[in-house]
């Protein structure tokens, strides 16, 4: 149980285009989803927290107009990188959290999406 | 602001040896996680530690938590090559529901034959 998928797993795009990444909780309803980015050989940095039906909360320094997050349902959140540039190239990982007793609010991580902007 | 530090950042060890990775954090927390990450992959959950003095073991890995010292350790016993990976600790904030995680810097473990 507690499986999270991401699509696509890998994407290459041209500079200036927009890219959408989907994060789905496959076998549970996720009250909260998180988006992280990870640069090579670095740690995970939280970008934003999203709750179904409400606006995402962005971490300091993350441009909300550039990284659009939509949490349309309890099983789906999307991250859209708008007008992507080479510096946006990174590994993007989502996680989903179950709000339930004994779940410790644990986050279950997706497999990640590697974005390369040419 | 919660800060999480790990050391060492890089660890090269021979098979069969023991070693410990340390995770220090700056403010009170009620949950600490350890994850493994293989190159090009996402995170694999190893342990969740919920209380002071908690100790968990799985195979050659053992994790412990001292909330008073704000310190967690990941001990590796008789390392094998398959344990080569990057290990992260992550600390949850005390905000209740679906708390944010702050990740440590990571420790890249290389086990040599």
PDB file of C-alpha atoms in Angstrom:
ATOM      1  CA  UNK A   1       0.000   0.000   0.000  1.00  0.00           C
ATOM      2  CA  UNK A   2       0.783   3.737   0.018  1.00  0.00           C
ATOM      3  CA  UNK A   3       2.073   3.955  -3.526  1.00  0.00           C
ATOM      4  CA  UNK A   4       2.749   7.294  -5.179  1.00  0.00           C
ATOM      5  CA  UNK A   5       3.348   7.633  -8.891  1.00  0.00           C
ATOM      6  CA  UNK A   6       4.771  10.471 -10.943  1.00  0.00           C
ATOM      7  CA  UNK A   7       4.469  11.151 -14.625  1.00  0.00           C
ATOM      8  CA  UNK A   8       6.531  11.608 -16.651  1.00  0.00           C
ATOM      9  CA  UNK A   9       9.624  10.017 -15.173  1.00  0.00           C
ATOM     10  CA  UNK A  10      11.851  11.962 -17.498  1.00  0.00           C
ATOM     11  CA  UNK A  11      11.262  14.983 -19.696  1.00  0.00           C
ATOM     12  CA  UNK A  12      13.445  17.056 -21.958  1.00  0.00           C
ATOM     13  CA  UNK A  13      12.122  20.356 -23.219  1.00  0.00           C
ATOM     14  CA  UNK A  14      13.248  23.495 -24.923  1.00  0.00           C
ATOM     15  CA  UNK A  15      13.844  26.701 -23.059  1.00  0.00           C
ATOM     16  CA  UNK A  16      10.691  28.811 -22.805  1.00  0.00           C
ATOM     17  CA  UNK A  17       8.215  25.941 -22.851  1.00  0.00           C
ATOM     18  CA  UNK A  18       6.040  24.792 -19.951  1.00  0.00           C
ATOM     19  CA  UNK A  19       6.159  21.339 -18.449  1.00  0.00           C
ATOM     20  CA  UNK A  20       3.523  19.637 -16.317  1.00  0.00           C
ATOM     21  CA  UNK A  21       4.377  16.913 -13.831  1.00  0.00           C
ATOM     22  CA  UNK A  22       1.670  14.778 -12.261  1.00  0.00           C
ATOM     23  CA  UNK A  23       1.768  13.185  -8.849  1.00  0.00           C
ATOM     24  CA  UNK A  24      -0.823  10.568  -7.949  1.00  0.00           C
ATOM     25  CA  UNK A  25      -1.526   8.598  -4.820  1.00  0.00           C
ATOM     26  CA  UNK A  26      -2.635   5.252  -6.208  1.00  0.00           C
ATOM     27  CA  UNK A  27      -4.157   3.435  -3.269  1.00  0.00           C
ATOM     28  CA  UNK A  28      -4.962   6.088  -0.695  1.00  0.00           C
ATOM     29  CA  UNK A  29      -6.372   9.561  -0.401  1.00  0.00           C
ATOM     30  CA  UNK A  30      -3.715  12.131   0.280  1.00  0.00           C
ATOM     31  CA  UNK A  31      -4.791  15.097   2.300  1.00  0.00           C
ATOM     32  CA  UNK A  32      -1.526  16.860   1.645  1.00  0.00           C
ATOM     33  CA  UNK A  33       1.053  16.623  -1.094  1.00  0.00           C
ATOM     34  CA  UNK A  34       4.535  18.063  -1.115  1.00  0.00           C
ATOM     35  CA  UNK A  35       6.827  19.020  -3.956  1.00  0.00           C
ATOM     36  CA  UNK A  36      10.618  18.870  -3.651  1.00  0.00           C
ATOM     37  CA  UNK A  37      13.465  19.547  -5.985  1.00  0.00           C
ATOM     38  CA  UNK A  38      16.877  18.025  -5.800  1.00  0.00           C
ATOM     39  CA  UNK A  39      20.034  19.159  -7.566  1.00  0.00           C
ATOM     40  CA  UNK A  40      22.783  16.629  -8.314  1.00  0.00           C
ATOM     41  CA  UNK A  41      24.523  15.382  -5.187  1.00  0.00           C
ATOM     42  CA  UNK A  42      22.429  17.703  -3.026  1.00  0.00           C
ATOM     43  CA  UNK A  43      19.654  17.236  -0.538  1.00  0.00           C
ATOM     44  CA  UNK A  44      15.923  17.618  -1.113  1.00  0.00           C
ATOM     45  CA  UNK A  45      14.540  21.113  -0.838  1.00  0.00           C
ATOM     46  CA  UNK A  46      10.843  21.570  -0.161  1.00  0.00           C
ATOM     47  CA  UNK A  47       9.233  23.807  -2.754  1.00  0.00           C
ATOM     48  CA  UNK A  48       5.618  23.850  -1.679  1.00  0.00           C
ATOM     49  CA  UNK A  49       2.886  22.135   0.270  1.00  0.00           C
ATOM     50  CA  UNK A  50      -0.513  21.633  -1.280  1.00  0.00           C
ATOM     51  CA  UNK A  51      -3.850  20.633   0.174  1.00  0.00           C
ATOM     52  CA  UNK A  52      -6.747  19.489  -1.935  1.00  0.00           C
ATOM     53  CA  UNK A  53      -8.964  22.341  -2.988  1.00  0.00           C
ATOM     54  CA  UNK A  54      -6.830  25.132  -1.617  1.00  0.00           C
ATOM     55  CA  UNK A  55      -3.891  27.203  -2.755  1.00  0.00           C
ATOM     56  CA  UNK A  56      -0.435  25.804  -2.295  1.00  0.00           C
ATOM     57  CA  UNK A  57       1.894  27.191   0.336  1.00  0.00           C
ATOM     58  CA  UNK A  58       5.272  27.990  -1.163  1.00  0.00           C
ATOM     59  CA  UNK A  59       8.570  28.007   0.651  1.00  0.00           C
ATOM     60  CA  UNK A  60      10.565  31.174   0.815  1.00  0.00           C
ATOM     61  CA  UNK A  61      12.430  31.847  -2.387  1.00  0.00           C
ATOM     62  CA  UNK A  62      10.207  29.678  -4.588  1.00  0.00           C
ATOM     63  CA  UNK A  63       8.438  31.644  -7.328  1.00  0.00           C
ATOM     64  CA  UNK A  64       4.786  30.701  -7.245  1.00  0.00           C
ATOM     65  CA  UNK A  65       4.154  32.133 -10.699  1.00  0.00           C
ATOM     66  CA  UNK A  66       6.868  29.967 -12.138  1.00  0.00           C
ATOM     67  CA  UNK A  67       6.017  26.760 -10.324  1.00  0.00           C
ATOM     68  CA  UNK A  68       2.258  26.399 -10.521  1.00  0.00           C
ATOM     69  CA  UNK A  69       0.759  23.788  -8.258  1.00  0.00           C
ATOM     70  CA  UNK A  70      -2.748  22.469  -8.562  1.00  0.00           C
ATOM     71  CA  UNK A  71      -4.236  19.939  -6.170  1.00  0.00           C
ATOM     72  CA  UNK A  72      -7.474  19.067  -7.889  1.00  0.00           C
ATOM     73  CA  UNK A  73      -8.400  15.950  -5.956  1.00  0.00           C
ATOM     74  CA  UNK A  74      -7.324  13.831  -3.024  1.00  0.00           C
ATOM     75  CA  UNK A  75      -5.275  11.659  -5.373  1.00  0.00           C
ATOM     76  CA  UNK A  76      -3.764  14.123  -7.823  1.00  0.00           C
ATOM     77  CA  UNK A  77      -1.459  17.108  -7.629  1.00  0.00           C
ATOM     78  CA  UNK A  78       0.299  18.729 -10.566  1.00  0.00           C
ATOM     79  CA  UNK A  79       3.366  20.910 -10.796  1.00  0.00           C
ATOM     80  CA  UNK A  80       3.736  23.058 -13.876  1.00  0.00           C
ATOM     81  CA  UNK A  81       7.094  24.645 -14.562  1.00  0.00           C
ATOM     82  CA  UNK A  82       6.249  27.658 -16.688  1.00  0.00           C
ATOM     83  CA  UNK A  83       8.653  29.146 -19.217  1.00  0.00           C
ATOM     84  CA  UNK A  84      11.312  26.685 -18.229  1.00  0.00           C
ATOM     85  CA  UNK A  85      14.974  27.642 -18.402  1.00  0.00           C
ATOM     86  CA  UNK A  86      18.127  25.530 -18.094  1.00  0.00           C
ATOM     87  CA  UNK A  87      18.494  26.474 -14.421  1.00  0.00           C
ATOM     88  CA  UNK A  88      15.155  24.744 -13.778  1.00  0.00           C
ATOM     89  CA  UNK A  89      16.721  21.438 -14.760  1.00  0.00           C
ATOM     90  CA  UNK A  90      16.498  19.271 -11.695  1.00  0.00           C
ATOM     91  CA  UNK A  91      15.014  16.141 -10.158  1.00  0.00           C
ATOM     92  CA  UNK A  92      11.503  16.875  -8.915  1.00  0.00           C
ATOM     93  CA  UNK A  93      10.022  14.562  -6.298  1.00  0.00           C
ATOM     94  CA  UNK A  94       6.529  14.639  -4.884  1.00  0.00           C
ATOM     95  CA  UNK A  95       5.250  13.043  -1.718  1.00  0.00           C
ATOM     96  CA  UNK A  96       1.814  12.416  -0.320  1.00  0.00           C
ATOM     97  CA  UNK A  97       0.694  12.296   3.258  1.00  0.00           C
ATOM     98  CA  UNK A  98      -2.196  10.442   4.831  1.00  0.00           C
ATOM     99  CA  UNK A  99      -4.038  12.161   7.609  1.00  0.00           C
ATOM    100  CA  UNK A 100      -4.960   9.185   9.710  1.00  0.00           C
ATOM    101  CA  UNK A 101      -4.298   7.736  13.104  1.00  0.00           C
ATOM    102  CA  UNK A 102      -1.116   5.695  13.363  1.00  0.00           C
ATOM    103  CA  UNK A 103       0.123   6.969  10.019  1.00  0.00           C
ATOM    104  CA  UNK A 104       2.503   9.350  11.809  1.00  0.00           C
ATOM    105  CA  UNK A 105       1.600  11.720   8.986  1.00  0.00           C
ATOM    106  CA  UNK A 106       4.295   9.883   7.101  1.00  0.00           C
ATOM    107  CA  UNK A 107       5.113  11.101   3.628  1.00  0.00           C
ATOM    108  CA  UNK A 108       5.215   8.561   0.823  1.00  0.00           C
ATOM    109  CA  UNK A 109       7.500   9.552  -1.995  1.00  0.00           C
ATOM    110  CA  UNK A 110       7.005   9.289  -5.714  1.00  0.00           C
ATOM    111  CA  UNK A 111       9.721   7.972  -8.021  1.00  0.00           C
ATOM    112  CA  UNK A 112      10.718  11.450  -9.185  1.00  0.00           C
ATOM    113  CA  UNK A 113      10.773  13.301 -12.497  1.00  0.00           C
ATOM    114  CA  UNK A 114      14.010  14.335 -14.100  1.00  0.00           C
ATOM    115  CA  UNK A 115      13.577  17.579 -16.001  1.00  0.00           C
ATOM    116  CA  UNK A 116      16.192  18.704 -18.491  1.00  0.00           C
ATOM    117  CA  UNK A 117      15.734  22.090 -20.128  1.00  0.00           C
ATOM    118  CA  UNK A 118      17.833  22.675 -23.210  1.00  0.00           C
TER     119      UNK A 118
ATOM    120  CA  UNK B   1      14.012  27.743  11.441  1.00  0.00           C
ATOM    121  CA  UNK B   2      14.706  24.055  11.742  1.00  0.00           C
ATOM    122  CA  UNK B   3      18.175  23.049  10.588  1.00  0.00           C
ATOM    123  CA  UNK B   4      19.370  19.513  10.124  1.00  0.00           C
ATOM    124  CA  UNK B   5      23.006  18.562   9.790  1.00  0.00           C
ATOM    125  CA  UNK B   6      24.481  15.225   8.928  1.00  0.00           C
ATOM    126  CA  UNK B   7      28.001  14.009   9.176  1.00  0.00           C
ATOM    127  CA  UNK B   8      29.990  12.775   7.565  1.00  0.00           C
ATOM    128  CA  UNK B   9      28.980  13.968   4.107  1.00  0.00           C
ATOM    129  CA  UNK B  10      30.918  11.195   2.467  1.00  0.00           C
ATOM    130  CA  UNK B  11      31.948   7.878   3.902  1.00  0.00           C
ATOM    131  CA  UNK B  12      34.083   5.264   2.269  1.00  0.00           C
ATOM    132  CA  UNK B  13      34.320   2.059   4.196  1.00  0.00           C
ATOM    133  CA  UNK B  14      35.445  -1.468   3.638  1.00  0.00           C
ATOM    134  CA  UNK B  15      33.124  -4.388   3.658  1.00  0.00           C
ATOM    135  CA  UNK B  16      32.783  -5.902   7.077  1.00  0.00           C
ATOM    136  CA  UNK B  17      33.462  -2.688   8.976  1.00  0.00           C
ATOM    137  CA  UNK B  18      31.125  -0.782  11.280  1.00  0.00           C
ATOM    138  CA  UNK B  19      30.360   2.896  11.167  1.00  0.00           C
ATOM    139  CA  UNK B  20      27.868   5.500  12.377  1.00  0.00           C
ATOM    140  CA  UNK B  21      26.204   8.395  10.593  1.00  0.00           C
ATOM    141  CA  UNK B  22      25.083  11.301  12.766  1.00  0.00           C
ATOM    142  CA  UNK B  23      22.089  13.571  12.349  1.00  0.00           C
ATOM    143  CA  UNK B  24      21.767  16.709  14.490  1.00  0.00           C
ATOM    144  CA  UNK B  25      18.783  19.026  14.415  1.00  0.00           C
ATOM    145  CA  UNK B  26      18.224  22.436  15.857  1.00  0.00           C
ATOM    146  CA  UNK B  27      14.710  22.535  17.331  1.00  0.00           C
ATOM    147  CA  UNK B  28      12.338  20.199  19.088  1.00  0.00           C
ATOM    148  CA  UNK B  29      10.661  17.594  16.939  1.00  0.00           C
ATOM    149  CA  UNK B  30       8.541  14.529  17.532  1.00  0.00           C
ATOM    150  CA  UNK B  31       9.439  12.555  14.424  1.00  0.00           C
ATOM    151  CA  UNK B  32      12.646  11.704  12.645  1.00  0.00           C
ATOM    152  CA  UNK B  33      12.988   9.662   9.489  1.00  0.00           C
ATOM    153  CA  UNK B  34      15.847   7.924   7.750  1.00  0.00           C
ATOM    154  CA  UNK B  35      15.813   7.373   4.004  1.00  0.00           C
ATOM    155  CA  UNK B  36      18.010   5.708   1.458  1.00  0.00           C
ATOM    156  CA  UNK B  37      18.494   7.048  -2.055  1.00  0.00           C
ATOM    157  CA  UNK B  38      20.184   5.158  -4.873  1.00  0.00           C
ATOM    158  CA  UNK B  39      21.624   7.131  -7.819  1.00  0.00           C
ATOM    159  CA  UNK B  40      18.908   8.420 -10.103  1.00  0.00           C
ATOM    160  CA  UNK B  41      16.158   7.107  -7.835  1.00  0.00           C
ATOM    161  CA  UNK B  42      13.744   8.526  -5.328  1.00  0.00           C
ATOM    162  CA  UNK B  43      13.714   7.924  -1.592  1.00  0.00           C
ATOM    163  CA  UNK B  44      13.225   4.608   0.124  1.00  0.00           C
ATOM    164  CA  UNK B  45      11.941   4.830   3.679  1.00  0.00           C
ATOM    165  CA  UNK B  46      14.127   3.036   6.214  1.00  0.00           C
ATOM    166  CA  UNK B  47      13.001   4.068   9.688  1.00  0.00           C
ATOM    167  CA  UNK B  48      10.662   6.387  11.516  1.00  0.00           C
ATOM    168  CA  UNK B  49      11.623   7.262  15.085  1.00  0.00           C
ATOM    169  CA  UNK B  50       8.918   8.704  17.267  1.00  0.00           C
ATOM    170  CA  UNK B  51      10.154   9.009  20.805  1.00  0.00           C
ATOM    171  CA  UNK B  52      13.198   9.601  22.929  1.00  0.00           C
ATOM    172  CA  UNK B  53      15.298   6.480  23.191  1.00  0.00           C
ATOM    173  CA  UNK B  54      13.633   4.837  20.202  1.00  0.00           C
ATOM    174  CA  UNK B  55      15.776   2.236  18.508  1.00  0.00           C
ATOM    175  CA  UNK B  56      14.928   0.396  15.329  1.00  0.00           C
ATOM    176  CA  UNK B  57      16.875  -2.207  13.446  1.00  0.00           C
ATOM    177  CA  UNK B  58      16.580  -3.716  10.009  1.00  0.00           C
ATOM    178  CA  UNK B  59      19.304  -6.021   8.832  1.00  0.00           C
ATOM    179  CA  UNK B  60      22.671  -4.319   9.144  1.00  0.00           C
ATOM    180  CA  UNK B  61      21.178  -0.905   9.883  1.00  0.00           C
ATOM    181  CA  UNK B  62      20.148   0.382  13.271  1.00  0.00           C
ATOM    182  CA  UNK B  63      18.744   3.822  13.994  1.00  0.00           C
ATOM    183  CA  UNK B  64      18.339   5.549  17.329  1.00  0.00           C
ATOM    184  CA  UNK B  65      16.951   8.823  18.574  1.00  0.00           C
ATOM    185  CA  UNK B  66      17.901  11.048  21.493  1.00  0.00           C
ATOM    186  CA  UNK B  67      15.426  13.910  21.535  1.00  0.00           C
ATOM    187  CA  UNK B  68      17.113  15.641  24.435  1.00  0.00           C
ATOM    188  CA  UNK B  69      20.383  15.866  22.547  1.00  0.00           C
ATOM    189  CA  UNK B  70      18.487  16.399  19.260  1.00  0.00           C
ATOM    190  CA  UNK B  71      20.565  13.651  17.767  1.00  0.00           C
ATOM    191  CA  UNK B  72      19.869  10.563  15.737  1.00  0.00           C
ATOM    192  CA  UNK B  73      22.351   7.965  14.624  1.00  0.00           C
ATOM    193  CA  UNK B  74      22.324   5.402  11.864  1.00  0.00           C
ATOM    194  CA  UNK B  75      24.698   2.585  12.675  1.00  0.00           C
ATOM    195  CA  UNK B  76      25.976   0.245  10.012  1.00  0.00           C
ATOM    196  CA  UNK B  77      27.170  -3.153  11.110  1.00  0.00           C
ATOM    197  CA  UNK B  78      29.477  -5.297   8.981  1.00  0.00           C
ATOM    198  CA  UNK B  79      28.904  -3.245   5.857  1.00  0.00           C
ATOM    199  CA  UNK B  80      28.297  -4.919   2.518  1.00  0.00           C
ATOM    200  CA  UNK B  81      28.578  -3.439  -0.956  1.00  0.00           C
ATOM    201  CA  UNK B  82      24.774  -3.384  -1.389  1.00  0.00           C
ATOM    202  CA  UNK B  83      24.546  -0.710   1.290  1.00  0.00           C
ATOM    203  CA  UNK B  84      26.309   1.790  -0.969  1.00  0.00           C
ATOM    204  CA  UNK B  85      23.845   4.688  -1.380  1.00  0.00           C
ATOM    205  CA  UNK B  86      23.098   8.145  -0.032  1.00  0.00           C
ATOM    206  CA  UNK B  87      21.385   8.256   3.336  1.00  0.00           C
ATOM    207  CA  UNK B  88      19.246  11.154   4.476  1.00  0.00           C
ATOM    208  CA  UNK B  89      17.705  11.946   7.808  1.00  0.00           C
ATOM    209  CA  UNK B  90      14.657  14.172   7.848  1.00  0.00           C
ATOM    210  CA  UNK B  91      13.019  15.896  10.772  1.00  0.00           C
ATOM    211  CA  UNK B  92       9.350  16.791  10.992  1.00  0.00           C
ATOM    212  CA  UNK B  93       8.223  20.104  12.364  1.00  0.00           C
ATOM    213  CA  UNK B  94       5.923  20.216  15.366  1.00  0.00           C
ATOM    214  CA  UNK B  95       2.993  21.729  13.521  1.00  0.00           C
ATOM    215  CA  UNK B  96       0.706  18.761  13.831  1.00  0.00           C
ATOM    216  CA  UNK B  97      -0.989  17.574  10.715  1.00  0.00           C
ATOM    217  CA  UNK B  98       1.076  16.723   7.655  1.00  0.00           C
ATOM    218  CA  UNK B  99       4.142  18.437   9.001  1.00  0.00           C
ATOM    219  CA  UNK B 100       6.879  19.556   6.667  1.00  0.00           C
ATOM    220  CA  UNK B 101      10.105  17.623   6.568  1.00  0.00           C
ATOM    221  CA  UNK B 102      13.489  19.244   6.703  1.00  0.00           C
ATOM    222  CA  UNK B 103      16.168  17.056   5.215  1.00  0.00           C
ATOM    223  CA  UNK B 104      19.742  16.686   6.278  1.00  0.00           C
ATOM    224  CA  UNK B 105      22.588  17.213   3.867  1.00  0.00           C
ATOM    225  CA  UNK B 106      22.872  13.508   3.142  1.00  0.00           C
ATOM    226  CA  UNK B 107      25.704  11.051   3.643  1.00  0.00           C
ATOM    227  CA  UNK B 108      27.061   9.316   0.596  1.00  0.00           C
ATOM    228  CA  UNK B 109      28.179   5.871   1.640  1.00  0.00           C
ATOM    229  CA  UNK B 110      30.548   3.882  -0.508  1.00  0.00           C
ATOM    230  CA  UNK B 111      31.338   0.355   0.607  1.00  0.00           C
ATOM    231  CA  UNK B 112      34.410  -1.070  -1.030  1.00  0.00           C
ATOM    232  CA  UNK B 113      35.305  -4.685  -1.433  1.00  0.00           C
TER     233      UNK B 113
END
